[in-house]
Backbone as JSON, one array per atom type, in Angstrom:
{
  "sequence": "MPGNRSRKRKYLEKYQHRTQQLSRRADQITRMLVDIGVHYASTLGASKAALFLRVKNVSESVIARVLHRAQKRRKP",
  "N": [[39.84, -25.4, 136.3], [41.82, -25.42, 138.99], [45.2, -26.38, 139.82], [47.44, -29.2, 139.7], [49.07, -30.04, 136.65], [49.44, -32.67, 135.68], [47.51, -34.05, 137.13], [45.2, -32.9, 136.07], [45.45, -33.76, 133.42], [45.24, -36.56, 133.74], [42.62, -36.72, 134.7], [41.19, -35.7, 132.49], [41.88, -37.59, 130.53], [40.7, -39.84, 131.63], [37.99, -39.11, 131.56], [37.68, -38.75, 128.77], [38.14, -41.33, 127.81], [35.93, -42.64, 128.88], [33.8, -41.42, 127.49], [34.36, -42.22, 124.91], [33.91, -44.91, 125.16], [31.16, -45.02, 125.5], [30.18, -44.35, 123.06], [28.09, -45.13, 120.37], [28.51, -45.5, 117.72], [30.96, -46.86, 115.88], [32.31, -46.53, 113.47], [33.29, -43.7, 112.23], [33.46, -42.35, 109.76], [31.49, -43.56, 108.15], [29.31, -42.81, 109.68], [29.3, -40.04, 109.31], [28.82, -39.96, 106.55], [26.25, -41.06, 106.46], [24.85, -39.11, 107.87], [25.06, -37.02, 106.01], [23.6, -38.2, 103.96], [21.04, -38.29, 105.14], [20.52, -35.58, 105.25], [20.53, -35.03, 102.5], [18.25, -36.49, 101.83], [16.23, -34.96, 102.95], [16.42, -32.67, 101.44], [16.87, -33.26, 98.66], [15.49, -35.58, 98.17], [14.5, -38.99, 98.85], [15.3, -40.99, 97.06], [17.57, -40.02, 95.67], [19.25, -39.67, 97.83], [19.53, -42.32, 98.71], [20.85, -43.39, 96.49], [23.27, -41.95, 96.63], [24.27, -42.96, 99.09], [24.55, -45.67, 98.44], [26.56, -45.55, 96.49], [28.65, -44.78, 98.11], [29.13, -47.08, 99.49], [27.56, -47.85, 101.74], [25.8, -50.02, 103.86], [22.86, -51.82, 102.83], [20.91, -52.33, 104.76], [21.3, -50.29, 106.6], [20.76, -48.07, 105.01], [18.03, -48.48, 104.44], [16.95, -48.36, 107.03], [17.6, -45.76, 107.83], [16.57, -44.01, 105.86], [13.95, -44.83, 105.15], [12.59, -45.62, 107.41], [12.16, -43.6, 109.66], [11.67, -43.52, 112.43], [13.21, -45.56, 113.39], [15.77, -44.66, 113.41], [18.98, -44.09, 114.86], [19.7, -42.27, 117.8], [21.52, -39.19, 118.04]],
  "CA": [[40.16, -26.27, 137.41], [43.17, -25.13, 139.44], [45.93, -27.52, 140.35], [48.53, -29.87, 139.03], [48.78, -30.38, 135.25], [49.33, -34.12, 135.48], [46.21, -34.44, 137.67], [44.21, -32.5, 135.07], [45.57, -34.65, 132.26], [44.68, -37.86, 134.11], [41.17, -36.57, 134.78], [40.68, -35.55, 131.14], [42.03, -38.88, 129.86], [39.68, -40.73, 132.19], [36.71, -38.69, 131.02], [37.66, -39.0, 127.34], [38.0, -42.77, 127.64], [34.55, -42.99, 129.2], [32.91, -40.98, 126.42], [34.6, -43.07, 123.75], [33.3, -46.19, 125.45], [29.72, -44.92, 125.37], [29.82, -44.05, 121.68], [27.42, -46.26, 119.74], [28.94, -45.63, 116.34], [32.4, -47.04, 115.85], [32.83, -46.07, 112.2], [32.96, -42.28, 112.16], [33.29, -41.93, 108.37], [30.16, -43.99, 107.73], [28.36, -41.98, 110.4], [29.22, -38.75, 108.62], [28.16, -40.18, 105.25], [24.82, -41.26, 106.72], [24.31, -37.78, 108.2], [24.91, -36.31, 104.74], [22.48, -38.85, 103.26], [19.79, -37.84, 105.76], [20.32, -34.2, 104.79], [20.12, -35.13, 101.1], [16.87, -36.98, 101.77], [15.31, -33.87, 103.26], [16.49, -31.61, 100.43], [16.81, -33.77, 97.29], [14.59, -36.73, 98.08], [15.04, -40.25, 99.37], [15.94, -41.8, 96.01], [18.93, -39.51, 95.43], [20.02, -39.95, 99.04], [19.85, -43.74, 98.68], [21.87, -43.57, 95.46], [24.52, -41.43, 97.21], [24.76, -43.89, 100.11], [25.0, -46.89, 97.76], [27.85, -45.25, 95.86], [29.63, -44.7, 99.2], [29.22, -48.43, 100.08], [26.86, -48.0, 103.01], [25.0, -51.25, 103.74], [21.45, -51.63, 102.49], [20.1, -52.31, 105.98], [21.43, -48.95, 107.18], [20.03, -47.16, 104.11], [16.59, -48.68, 104.65], [16.59, -47.88, 108.36], [17.77, -44.31, 107.95], [15.76, -43.23, 104.93], [12.56, -45.24, 105.02], [11.96, -45.79, 108.72], [12.77, -42.54, 110.48], [11.54, -43.8, 113.85], [14.22, -46.53, 113.75], [17.09, -44.04, 113.4], [19.66, -43.96, 116.14], [19.77, -40.91, 118.3], [22.92, -38.72, 118.04]],
  "C": [[41.6, -25.99, 137.82], [43.88, -26.4, 139.89], [46.99, -28.03, 139.42], [48.14, -30.27, 137.6], [48.6, -31.87, 135.03], [47.99, -34.63, 136.03], [45.1, -34.08, 136.68], [44.23, -33.44, 133.89], [44.96, -36.02, 132.55], [43.15, -37.81, 134.15], [40.57, -36.5, 133.37], [40.77, -36.85, 130.36], [40.97, -39.86, 130.35], [38.31, -40.4, 131.62], [36.61, -39.0, 129.53], [37.48, -40.48, 127.06], [36.56, -43.21, 127.88], [33.6, -42.59, 128.08], [33.13, -41.81, 125.17], [33.96, -44.43, 123.93], [31.8, -46.16, 125.22], [29.25, -44.66, 123.95], [29.22, -45.29, 121.02], [27.92, -46.5, 118.33], [30.46, -45.71, 116.29], [33.01, -46.45, 114.58], [32.41, -44.62, 111.97], [32.73, -41.81, 110.73], [31.91, -42.33, 107.87], [29.09, -43.16, 108.43], [28.19, -40.63, 109.72], [28.53, -38.88, 107.26], [26.65, -40.36, 105.43], [24.16, -39.93, 107.09], [24.11, -36.95, 106.94], [23.74, -36.89, 103.95], [21.13, -38.43, 103.82], [19.49, -36.4, 105.33], [19.89, -34.2, 103.33], [18.67, -35.57, 100.97], [15.88, -35.86, 102.05], [15.32, -32.8, 102.18], [16.26, -32.13, 99.01], [15.83, -34.91, 97.09], [15.29, -38.01, 98.48], [15.76, -41.05, 98.3], [17.36, -41.33, 95.73], [19.83, -39.75, 96.65], [20.44, -41.42, 99.08], [20.93, -44.03, 97.65], [23.24, -43.1, 95.98], [25.1, -42.42, 98.21], [25.22, -45.21, 99.5], [26.36, -46.7, 97.11], [28.96, -45.22, 96.91], [29.75, -46.01, 99.98], [28.66, -48.54, 101.49], [25.92, -49.19, 102.84], [23.52, -50.92, 103.53], [20.56, -51.58, 103.72], [20.15, -50.93, 106.64], [20.65, -47.95, 106.33], [18.54, -47.26, 104.35], [16.16, -48.11, 106.0], [16.61, -46.36, 108.43], [16.8, -43.54, 107.07], [14.28, -43.57, 104.96], [11.83, -45.44, 106.34], [12.61, -44.83, 109.7], [12.69, -42.83, 111.97], [12.57, -44.82, 114.32], [15.64, -45.95, 113.73], [17.67, -44.02, 114.79], [19.7, -42.52, 116.52], [21.24, -40.46, 118.3], [23.54, -38.74, 119.41]]
}
């Protein structure tokens, strides 16, 4: 995009703010831990994935939704 740097910066800040607003997951660390747990469930099994998520203090409702009811998972 050719033009003034400050105009570009304002445009990028505006766009970045909008994407942050649309994000459904506020806690990024928990999101990453849940993604790892889903991967563990596919490779090691649901019981080991649930144990991993419990050790990392992920709430039981999230563990149940993510591991046992795949259709209730949030979309990325």
